[in-house]
Short mmCIF file of N, CA and C in Angstrom, two decimals:
data_model
loop_
_atom_site.label_atom_id
_atom_site.label_comp_id
_atom_site.label_asym_id
_atom_site.label_seq_id
_atom_site.Cartn_x
_atom_site.Cartn_y
_atom_site.Cartn_z
N ALA T 90 0.80 -1.12 -0.10
CA ALA T 90 -0.05 0.15 -0.19
C ALA T 90 0.99 1.15 -0.13
N TRP T 91 0.28 1.82 -0.86
CA TRP T 91 1.32 3.74 -0.98
C TRP T 91 -0.12 4.58 -0.87
N VAL T 92 1.03 5.77 -0.14
CA VAL T 92 -0.34 6.90 -0.33
C VAL T 92 0.72 8.04 -0.62
N VAL T 93 -0.31 9.11 -1.10
CA VAL T 93 0.29 10.10 -1.81
C VAL T 93 -0.43 11.66 -1.57
N TRP T 94 -0.08 12.69 -0.90
CA TRP T 94 -0.57 13.66 -0.59
C TRP T 94 0.21 15.04 -0.70
N SER T 95 -0.69 16.33 -0.53
CA SER T 95 0.04 17.17 -0.98
C SER T 95 0.16 18.14 0.21
N GLY T 96 1.26 19.20 0.71
CA GLY T 96 1.59 19.62 2.02
C GLY T 96 2.17 20.59 1.69
N SER T 97 1.80 21.91 2.36
CA SER T 97 2.53 22.95 2.36
C SER T 97 3.78 23.07 2.71
N THR T 98 4.93 23.65 2.09
CA THR T 98 5.91 24.01 3.08
C THR T 98 6.26 25.58 3.44
N GLY T 99 5.43 26.22 2.96
CA GLY T 99 5.40 27.64 3.12
C GLY T 99 5.42 28.67 2.43
N THR T 100 6.63 28.23 1.39
CA THR T 100 6.75 28.50 -0.04
C THR T 100 5.82 27.90 -1.49
N ASP T 101 5.49 26.82 -1.05
CA ASP T 101 4.93 26.14 -2.31
C ASP T 101 4.13 25.06 -1.47
N ASP T 102 3.65 24.13 -2.60
CA ASP T 102 2.66 22.98 -2.12
C ASP T 102 3.80 21.87 -2.51
N ARG T 103 4.08 20.92 -2.06
CA ARG T 103 4.77 19.51 -2.34
C ARG T 103 4.06 18.27 -2.11
N LEU T 104 4.07 17.32 -3.32
CA LEU T 104 3.72 16.17 -2.85
C LEU T 104 4.52 15.26 -2.29
N PHE T 105 4.23 14.33 -1.29
CA PHE T 105 4.72 13.30 -0.15
C PHE T 105 4.56 12.36 -0.45
N TYR T 106 5.04 11.21 -0.16
CA TYR T 106 4.25 9.85 -0.32
C TYR T 106 5.20 9.15 0.67
N ALA T 107 4.80 7.93 1.35
CA ALA T 107 5.10 7.09 1.91
C ALA T 107 4.19 5.64 1.55
N LYS T 108 4.99 4.63 1.94
CA LYS T 108 4.48 3.33 1.59
C LYS T 108 4.26 2.20 3.08
N TRP T 109 3.50 1.28 3.12
CA TRP T 109 3.24 0.32 4.01
C TRP T 109 4.40 -0.74 4.10
N GLU T 110 5.24 -0.45 5.08
CA GLU T 110 6.16 -1.57 5.47
C GLU T 110 5.81 -3.08 6.52
N GLY T 111 5.10 -3.33 6.67
CA GLY T 111 4.57 -4.42 7.26
C GLY T 111 3.85 -4.17 8.90
N ASP T 112 4.55 -3.08 9.22
CA ASP T 112 4.16 -2.97 10.94
C ASP T 112 4.13 -1.68 10.91
N GLY T 113 3.99 -0.51 9.84
CA GLY T 113 3.71 0.52 9.67
C GLY T 113 4.47 1.65 8.68
N TRP T 114 4.05 2.70 8.43
CA TRP T 114 4.05 3.39 7.25
C TRP T 114 5.99 3.89 7.25
N SER T 115 6.45 4.07 6.02
CA SER T 115 7.57 4.46 6.12
C SER T 115 7.54 5.90 6.29
N ARG T 116 8.43 6.83 6.85
CA ARG T 116 8.82 7.67 6.81
C ARG T 116 8.55 8.54 5.16
N PRO T 117 7.76 9.80 5.65
CA PRO T 117 7.27 10.54 4.54
C PRO T 117 8.49 11.12 3.41
N GLN T 118 8.26 11.09 2.47
CA GLN T 118 9.34 11.56 1.28
C GLN T 118 8.72 12.31 0.35
N VAL T 119 9.23 13.35 -0.32
CA VAL T 119 9.34 14.37 -1.32
C VAL T 119 9.11 13.68 -2.79
N VAL T 120 8.19 13.84 -3.55
CA VAL T 120 8.34 13.56 -4.67
C VAL T 120 8.93 14.77 -5.53
N ARG T 121 9.87 14.99 -6.08
CA ARG T 121 11.12 15.67 -6.30
C ARG T 121 10.51 16.25 -7.74
N THR T 122 10.18 17.58 -7.82
CA THR T 122 9.66 17.98 -9.33
C THR T 122 10.81 19.39 -9.18
N THR T 123 11.05 19.47 -10.63
CA THR T 123 11.51 20.42 -11.23
C THR T 123 10.89 21.45 -12.26
N VAL T 124 9.51 20.69 -12.89
CA VAL T 124 9.07 21.71 -13.78
C VAL T 124 7.57 22.57 -13.27
N SER T 125 6.82 21.72 -12.46
CA SER T 125 5.94 22.52 -11.88
C SER T 125 6.27 22.70 -10.02
N VAL T 126 5.64 23.79 -9.93
CA VAL T 126 5.27 24.19 -8.34
C VAL T 126 4.04 24.39 -7.92
N ARG T 127 3.89 24.46 -6.60
CA ARG T 127 2.31 24.67 -5.74
C ARG T 127 1.87 23.38 -6.48
N ASN T 128 2.21 22.00 -6.35
CA ASN T 128 1.59 20.84 -6.42
C ASN T 128 0.64 20.37 -5.74
N HIS T 129 -0.51 19.99 -6.27
CA HIS T 129 -1.67 19.35 -5.32
C HIS T 129 -2.59 18.90 -6.23
N SER T 130 -3.61 17.96 -5.29
CA SER T 130 -4.26 17.03 -5.94
C SER T 130 -3.46 15.62 -6.70
N PRO T 131 -3.44 14.93 -5.78
CA PRO T 131 -2.66 13.96 -6.24
C PRO T 131 -3.53 12.58 -6.68
N ALA T 132 -3.22 11.86 -7.33
CA ALA T 132 -4.26 10.41 -7.74
C ALA T 132 -2.86 9.32 -8.37
N LEU T 133 -2.91 8.43 -7.51
CA LEU T 133 -1.99 7.06 -7.73
C LEU T 133 -2.77 5.93 -7.77
N ALA T 134 -2.29 4.90 -8.72
CA ALA T 134 -2.92 4.29 -9.15
C ALA T 134 -1.59 2.78 -9.60
N ALA T 135 -1.87 1.51 -9.35
CA ALA T 135 -0.69 0.25 -9.92
C ALA T 135 -1.09 -0.13 -11.21
N GLY T 136 -0.44 -0.17 -12.15
CA GLY T 136 -0.76 -0.94 -13.11
C GLY T 136 -0.40 -2.64 -12.59
N GLU T 137 -1.28 -3.13 -13.82
CA GLU T 137 -0.98 -4.49 -13.87
C GLU T 137 0.33 -5.68 -13.52
N ASP T 138 1.24 -4.62 -13.98
CA ASP T 138 2.91 -4.81 -13.79
C ASP T 138 3.26 -4.52 -12.43
N GLY T 139 2.84 -3.56 -11.72
CA GLY T 139 2.79 -2.76 -10.60
C GLY T 139 3.42 -2.01 -10.37
N THR T 140 3.77 -1.07 -11.83
CA THR T 140 4.30 0.07 -12.22
C THR T 140 3.19 0.92 -11.22
N LEU T 141 3.82 1.97 -10.77
CA LEU T 141 3.02 2.81 -10.00
C LEU T 141 3.07 4.11 -10.90
N TRP T 142 2.15 4.84 -11.15
CA TRP T 142 1.82 5.96 -12.09
C TRP T 142 1.05 7.05 -10.94
N LEU T 143 1.55 8.49 -10.95
CA LEU T 143 1.21 9.43 -10.01
C LEU T 143 0.75 10.60 -10.81
N VAL T 144 -0.29 11.29 -11.16
CA VAL T 144 -0.80 12.13 -11.51
C VAL T 144 -1.10 13.29 -10.74
N TRP T 145 -1.25 14.58 -10.76
CA TRP T 145 -1.42 15.68 -10.25
C TRP T 145 -1.71 16.64 -10.93
N VAL T 146 -2.12 18.02 -10.29
CA VAL T 146 -2.09 19.42 -10.62
C VAL T 146 -0.95 20.22 -10.33
N GLY T 147 -0.16 20.38 -11.09
CA GLY T 147 1.06 21.43 -10.75
C GLY T 147 1.14 22.75 -11.43
N PHE T 148 1.66 23.80 -11.22
CA PHE T 148 1.61 25.21 -11.36
C PHE T 148 3.26 25.36 -12.77
N ASP T 149 2.67 25.33 -13.82
CA ASP T 149 3.92 25.74 -14.65
C ASP T 149 4.60 26.90 -15.10
N GLY T 150 4.10 27.75 -14.08
CA GLY T 150 4.79 29.21 -14.29
C GLY T 150 3.78 29.96 -14.97
N ASN T 151 2.44 29.36 -16.04
CA ASN T 151 1.57 30.25 -16.57
C ASN T 151 0.36 29.75 -15.81
N ASP T 152 -0.05 28.48 -15.67
CA ASP T 152 -1.13 28.18 -15.15
C ASP T 152 -1.25 26.77 -14.72
N GLU T 153 -2.24 26.45 -14.02
CA GLU T 153 -2.41 24.93 -13.49
C GLU T 153 -2.34 23.78 -14.86
N GLU T 154 -1.74 22.70 -14.62
CA GLU T 154 -1.52 21.75 -15.57
C GLU T 154 -1.50 20.09 -14.92
N ILE T 155 -1.77 19.17 -15.71
CA ILE T 155 -1.82 18.12 -15.54
C ILE T 155 -0.28 17.37 -15.43
N PHE T 156 0.24 16.36 -14.48
CA PHE T 156 1.86 16.23 -14.55
C PHE T 156 1.65 14.85 -14.05
N PHE T 157 2.41 14.02 -14.95
CA PHE T 157 2.37 12.61 -14.26
C PHE T 157 4.37 12.21 -14.20
N SER T 158 4.17 11.25 -13.26
CA SER T 158 5.32 10.43 -12.96
C SER T 158 5.49 8.99 -12.70
N ARG T 159 6.30 8.32 -13.18
CA ARG T 159 6.20 6.71 -12.95
C ARG T 159 7.38 6.24 -11.59
N TRP T 160 7.19 5.37 -11.07
CA TRP T 160 7.68 4.92 -10.05
C TRP T 160 8.77 3.83 -10.76
N GLU T 161 9.99 4.46 -10.53
CA GLU T 161 11.22 3.93 -11.31
C GLU T 161 12.05 2.80 -10.04
N GLY T 162 11.30 2.50 -9.12
CA GLY T 162 12.40 1.43 -8.13
C GLY T 162 12.77 2.22 -7.18
N ASP T 163 13.53 2.81 -7.42
CA ASP T 163 14.18 4.17 -6.12
C ASP T 163 13.97 5.28 -6.05
N GLY T 164 13.01 5.73 -7.23
CA GLY T 164 12.48 7.20 -7.14
C GLY T 164 11.67 7.14 -7.94
N TRP T 165 11.35 8.24 -8.49
CA TRP T 165 9.99 9.07 -9.29
C TRP T 165 10.76 9.51 -10.71
N GLU T 166 9.97 9.03 -11.53
CA GLU T 166 11.00 9.44 -12.96
C GLU T 166 11.08 11.16 -12.78
N PRO T 167 11.70 11.99 -13.64
CA PRO T 167 11.10 13.43 -13.50
C PRO T 167 9.78 13.36 -14.37
N GLU T 168 9.22 14.63 -13.92
CA GLU T 168 7.70 14.90 -14.22
C GLU T 168 7.37 15.44 -15.22
N ARG T 169 6.57 15.03 -16.38
CA ARG T 169 6.23 15.42 -17.50
C ARG T 169 4.80 16.08 -17.47
N ARG T 170 4.57 16.89 -18.65
CA ARG T 170 3.08 17.59 -18.63
C ARG T 170 2.35 16.55 -19.08
N LEU T 171 1.03 16.04 -19.03
CA LEU T 171 0.34 15.10 -19.63
C LEU T 171 -0.52 15.78 -20.69
N ASN T 172 -1.26 17.15 -20.51
CA ASN T 172 -2.59 17.75 -20.69
C ASN T 172 -1.80 18.71 -22.06
N SER T 173 -2.26 19.16 -22.95
CA SER T 173 -2.26 20.30 -23.61
C SER T 173 -1.87 21.65 -22.94
N ASP T 174 -0.68 22.29 -22.98
CA ASP T 174 -0.35 23.21 -22.52
C ASP T 174 -1.25 24.32 -23.04
N ASP T 175 -2.31 25.13 -22.17
CA ASP T 175 -3.00 26.33 -22.34
C ASP T 175 -2.36 27.39 -21.82
N GLN T 176 -2.26 28.45 -23.09
CA GLN T 176 -1.30 29.36 -23.31
C GLN T 176 -1.62 30.82 -22.71
N ASP T 177 -3.24 30.63 -22.13
CA ASP T 177 -4.02 31.60 -21.32
C ASP T 177 -3.66 31.41 -19.68
N SER T 178 -3.09 32.37 -19.15
CA SER T 178 -3.12 32.06 -18.01
C SER T 178 -4.22 32.08 -17.05
N GLU T 179 -5.28 32.38 -17.83
CA GLU T 179 -6.83 32.33 -16.76
C GLU T 179 -7.36 31.16 -17.01
N LEU T 180 -6.84 30.04 -18.00
CA LEU T 180 -7.24 28.93 -17.90
C LEU T 180 -6.68 27.99 -17.20
N TYR T 181 -7.17 26.87 -16.86
CA TYR T 181 -6.76 25.66 -15.49
C TYR T 181 -7.07 24.24 -15.74
N ASP T 182 -6.18 23.41 -15.26
CA ASP T 182 -6.62 22.37 -15.42
C ASP T 182 -6.59 21.46 -13.58
N LEU T 183 -7.62 20.47 -13.40
CA LEU T 183 -7.79 20.31 -11.74
C LEU T 183 -8.11 18.81 -11.80
N SER T 184 -8.37 18.48 -10.65
CA SER T 184 -8.89 17.41 -10.48
C SER T 184 -8.52 16.21 -11.17
N PRO T 185 -7.20 15.34 -11.33
CA PRO T 185 -7.34 14.37 -11.79
C PRO T 185 -7.57 13.30 -11.49
N SER T 186 -7.93 12.13 -12.05
CA SER T 186 -8.39 10.48 -11.91
C SER T 186 -7.48 9.84 -12.52
N ILE T 187 -7.32 8.45 -12.01
CA ILE T 187 -6.37 7.75 -13.07
C ILE T 187 -6.74 6.10 -13.05
N ALA T 188 -6.87 5.60 -14.02
CA ALA T 188 -7.52 4.28 -14.24
C ALA T 188 -6.87 3.01 -14.95
N PHE T 189 -6.43 2.08 -15.05
CA PHE T 189 -5.92 1.18 -16.22
C PHE T 189 -7.14 0.55 -16.50
N ASP T 190 -6.84 0.40 -17.94
CA ASP T 190 -7.57 -0.22 -19.05
C ASP T 190 -7.31 -1.92 -18.89
N GLY T 191 -8.05 -2.58 -19.97
CA GLY T 191 -7.89 -4.34 -19.72
C GLY T 191 -6.81 -4.27 -20.50
N GLN T 192 -5.58 -3.82 -21.12
CA GLN T 192 -4.73 -3.87 -21.80
C GLN T 192 -3.60 -3.28 -21.10
N GLY T 193 -3.91 -2.84 -19.73
CA GLY T 193 -2.96 -2.52 -18.72
C GLY T 193 -2.40 -1.01 -18.93
N ASN T 194 -3.16 -0.28 -19.64
CA ASN T 194 -3.06 0.97 -20.03
C ASN T 194 -3.89 1.79 -19.14
N PRO T 195 -2.89 3.02 -18.89
CA PRO T 195 -3.44 4.03 -17.84
C PRO T 195 -4.06 5.10 -18.62
N TRP T 196 -5.38 5.26 -18.01
CA TRP T 196 -6.37 6.68 -18.52
C TRP T 196 -6.49 7.70 -17.38
N VAL T 197 -6.33 8.84 -17.95
CA VAL T 197 -6.61 10.10 -16.74
C VAL T 197 -7.72 10.88 -17.33
N VAL T 198 -8.84 10.94 -16.46
CA VAL T 198 -9.72 12.41 -16.67
C VAL T 198 -9.14 13.69 -15.83
N TRP T 199 -9.74 14.83 -15.81
CA TRP T 199 -9.51 15.82 -15.27
C TRP T 199 -10.59 17.07 -15.57
N VAL T 200 -10.51 17.59 -14.86
CA VAL T 200 -11.53 19.13 -14.96
C VAL T 200 -10.47 19.93 -15.91
N GLY T 201 -11.35 20.81 -17.36
CA GLY T 201 -10.39 21.96 -17.81
C GLY T 201 -10.96 23.08 -17.80
N TYR T 202 -10.63 23.84 -17.28
CA TYR T 202 -11.59 25.31 -17.30
C TYR T 202 -11.20 26.02 -18.39
N GLU T 203 -12.67 26.31 -19.28
CA GLU T 203 -12.67 26.88 -20.38
C GLU T 203 -12.67 28.58 -20.47
N GLY T 204 -13.09 28.92 -19.28
CA GLY T 204 -13.61 30.30 -19.70
C GLY T 204 -14.88 30.75 -19.11
N TRP T 205 -15.05 31.49 -18.91
CA TRP T 205 -16.44 32.30 -18.38
C TRP T 205 -17.27 31.20 -17.66
N LEU T 206 -17.00 30.75 -16.75
CA LEU T 206 -18.16 29.24 -15.55
C LEU T 206 -17.85 27.98 -16.68
N ASP T 207 -17.15 27.76 -17.57
CA ASP T 207 -17.44 26.66 -18.20
C ASP T 207 -16.19 25.92 -18.22
N GLU T 208 -16.51 24.91 -17.39
CA GLU T 208 -15.68 23.49 -16.88
C GLU T 208 -15.79 22.64 -17.70
N GLU T 209 -15.05 21.50 -18.39
CA GLU T 209 -15.37 20.56 -19.15
C GLU T 209 -14.54 18.79 -18.71
N ILE T 210 -14.88 18.01 -18.99
CA ILE T 210 -14.41 16.84 -18.32
C ILE T 210 -13.64 16.64 -19.47
N PHE T 211 -12.12 16.17 -19.60
CA PHE T 211 -11.42 16.08 -20.49
C PHE T 211 -10.49 14.56 -20.07
N PHE T 212 -9.82 13.90 -21.37
CA PHE T 212 -9.55 12.39 -21.07
C PHE T 212 -8.11 12.42 -21.80
N ALA T 213 -6.93 11.86 -21.42
CA ALA T 213 -6.19 10.83 -22.02
C ALA T 213 -5.65 9.42 -22.04
N ARG T 214 -4.80 8.53 -22.74
CA ARG T 214 -4.82 7.67 -22.31
C ARG T 214 -3.55 7.49 -22.84
N TRP T 215 -2.86 6.43 -22.08
CA TRP T 215 -1.55 6.15 -22.48
C TRP T 215 -1.66 4.97 -23.76
N GLY T 216 -0.25 5.12 -24.43
CA GLY T 216 -0.10 3.82 -25.66
C GLY T 216 1.05 3.80 -26.09
N GLU T 217 1.56 3.19 -26.93
CA GLU T 217 2.91 2.99 -27.58
C GLU T 217 3.53 4.34 -27.54
N ASP T 218 2.57 5.40 -28.18
CA ASP T 218 3.61 6.86 -28.63
C ASP T 218 3.59 7.59 -27.12
N GLY T 219 2.98 7.31 -26.20
CA GLY T 219 2.95 8.03 -24.94
C GLY T 219 1.42 8.40 -24.59
N TRP T 220 1.08 9.74 -23.85
CA TRP T 220 -0.06 9.86 -23.92
C TRP T 220 -0.95 10.34 -25.28
N SER T 221 -2.03 10.21 -25.40
CA SER T 221 -3.03 10.89 -26.90
C SER T 221 -3.34 11.93 -26.33
N GLN T 222 -3.72 12.55 -27.56
CA GLN T 222 -4.23 13.92 -27.50
C GLN T 222 -5.38 14.08 -26.74
N GLU T 223 -5.22 15.02 -25.51
CA GLU T 223 -6.46 15.22 -24.86
C GLU T 223 -7.53 15.46 -25.99
N ARG T 224 -8.92 14.50 -24.96
CA ARG T 224 -10.49 15.13 -25.82
C ARG T 224 -11.17 15.33 -24.62
N ARG T 225 -12.21 15.81 -25.32
CA ARG T 225 -13.32 15.91 -24.66
C ARG T 225 -14.35 14.93 -23.92
N VAL T 226 -14.64 14.99 -23.02
CA VAL T 226 -15.67 13.83 -22.63
C VAL T 226 -17.13 14.01 -22.46
N SER T 227 -17.12 15.37 -21.55
CA SER T 227 -18.49 16.25 -21.26
C SER T 227 -18.97 17.16 -22.76
N SER T 228 -20.18 17.54 -22.71
CA SER T 228 -20.39 18.07 -23.59
C SER T 228 -19.99 19.74 -23.51
N ASP T 229 -19.70 20.46 -24.74
CA ASP T 229 -19.52 21.75 -24.24
C ASP T 229 -20.73 22.76 -24.18
N ASP T 230 -21.24 22.67 -23.19
CA ASP T 230 -22.08 23.50 -23.03
C ASP T 230 -22.28 24.40 -22.05
N ALA T 231 -21.50 25.49 -21.94
CA ALA T 231 -20.96 26.62 -21.20
C ALA T 231 -21.27 25.97 -19.63
N THR T 232 -21.62 25.27 -19.03
CA THR T 232 -21.85 24.84 -17.64
C THR T 232 -20.91 24.06 -16.95
N PRO T 233 -20.50 24.62 -16.00
CA PRO T 233 -19.67 23.34 -14.88
C PRO T 233 -19.67 22.09 -14.95
N ASP T 234 -18.78 21.33 -15.18
CA ASP T 234 -18.73 19.98 -15.12
C ASP T 234 -17.46 19.79 -14.05
N LEU T 235 -17.66 18.88 -12.88
CA LEU T 235 -16.75 18.81 -11.78
C LEU T 235 -16.98 17.62 -11.22
N MET T 236 -15.32 17.65 -10.54
CA MET T 236 -15.26 16.15 -9.53
C MET T 236 -15.47 14.87 -10.42
N PRO T 237 -14.54 14.61 -11.52
CA PRO T 237 -14.43 13.38 -12.31
C PRO T 237 -13.84 12.52 -11.69
N THR T 238 -14.40 11.30 -12.04
CA THR T 238 -13.92 10.09 -11.51
C THR T 238 -13.91 8.90 -12.23
N LEU T 239 -12.89 7.94 -12.33
CA LEU T 239 -12.55 7.20 -13.37
C LEU T 239 -12.51 5.92 -13.02
N ALA T 240 -13.45 4.84 -13.52
CA ALA T 240 -13.15 3.29 -12.89
C ALA T 240 -13.32 2.36 -14.42
N VAL T 241 -12.85 1.26 -14.14
CA VAL T 241 -12.40 0.35 -15.49
C VAL T 241 -13.15 -0.90 -15.13
N ASP T 242 -14.29 -0.91 -15.91
CA ASP T 242 -15.36 -2.30 -15.56
C ASP T 242 -14.52 -3.64 -16.20
N LYS T 243 -15.36 -4.56 -15.70
CA LYS T 243 -14.90 -5.98 -16.01
C LYS T 243 -14.56 -6.41 -17.20
N ASN T 244 -14.74 -5.67 -18.17
CA ASN T 244 -14.51 -5.86 -19.77
C ASN T 244 -13.08 -5.15 -20.00
N GLY T 245 -12.54 -4.25 -19.08
CA GLY T 245 -11.25 -3.21 -19.10
C GLY T 245 -11.81 -2.13 -19.90
N LEU T 246 -13.20 -1.57 -19.57
CA LEU T 246 -13.47 -0.56 -20.49
C LEU T 246 -13.62 0.57 -19.46
N PRO T 247 -13.29 1.75 -19.71
CA PRO T 247 -13.23 3.08 -18.85
C PRO T 247 -14.41 3.60 -18.94
N TRP T 248 -14.92 4.14 -17.41
CA TRP T 248 -16.09 4.67 -17.46
C TRP T 248 -15.60 5.63 -16.62
N VAL T 249 -16.66 6.88 -16.56
CA VAL T 249 -16.16 8.24 -16.14
C VAL T 249 -17.67 8.93 -15.41
N ALA T 250 -17.74 9.16 -14.16
CA ALA T 250 -18.94 9.88 -14.03
C ALA T 250 -18.24 11.17 -13.31
N TRP T 251 -19.25 12.43 -13.06
CA TRP T 251 -18.75 13.70 -12.93
C TRP T 251 -20.03 14.39 -12.24
N ALA T 252 -19.95 15.48 -11.73
CA ALA T 252 -20.90 16.75 -11.36
C ALA T 252 -21.35 17.51 -12.35
N GLY T 253 -22.09 17.57 -12.89
CA GLY T 253 -22.73 18.68 -13.94
C GLY T 253 -23.99 19.17 -13.92
N LYS T 254 -24.50 19.52 -14.76
CA LYS T 254 -25.87 20.18 -15.09
C LYS T 254 -26.30 19.39 -16.29
N TYR T 255 -27.72 18.82 -16.21
CA TYR T 255 -28.10 17.62 -17.19
C TYR T 255 -28.87 18.81 -17.49
N ARG T 256 -29.08 18.62 -19.13
CA ARG T 256 -29.60 19.15 -19.91
C ARG T 256 -30.33 17.98 -20.82
N GLY T 257 -31.18 17.28 -20.97
CA GLY T 257 -32.00 16.36 -21.19
C GLY T 257 -32.79 16.82 -22.57
#
C-alpha cells in the first residue's frame, strides 16, 4: 500500500508519499519536481505489472496543468506534463483521476476550465507513443462539469462519472 498527498512547505505545495512496511508507514518522502510548483490533488494507481503511476496538478509558471510520473524502483522519474499546454493564464486544469484499462494502459480524466464558468471533463490515455491527445468527455455546454472519477469495468472499459448540469 502506498499513499500520496500534498502539503504546504510555506513557499509552495509539494507532494509527499509513504508506503506500508508491514508494521507501519515509511517516513514521508518528497516527490521531487523541477517543472511544476504549487503541486496538489495527487492521484496514484498501480498497473497490472505493479508500476506506480502518479498524476497531479502543478503550476507551470503560467497556469495549472496535469503532470505525471512513474515509480522507477528507487524514486520517481522526472515529471512531465500530460495535457495540452494552455497558453492563456486564466485557463487551468484540475482534479485528475487515473485507472488502467484491460490492456494495462493508464487513462486519466480531469477538469479543464474553458473560461466564463465553463469547466469540461477531458481525458487522455497512454499508448505506444505516450499520451494521446486530450479529448473532451463532457458536452461543451457552457456549464460547470466537476469532480470526475474514473473506473474500469470487468471488460476493461473505462467509465467516467462527474457532477454537472443535466440538459436533457
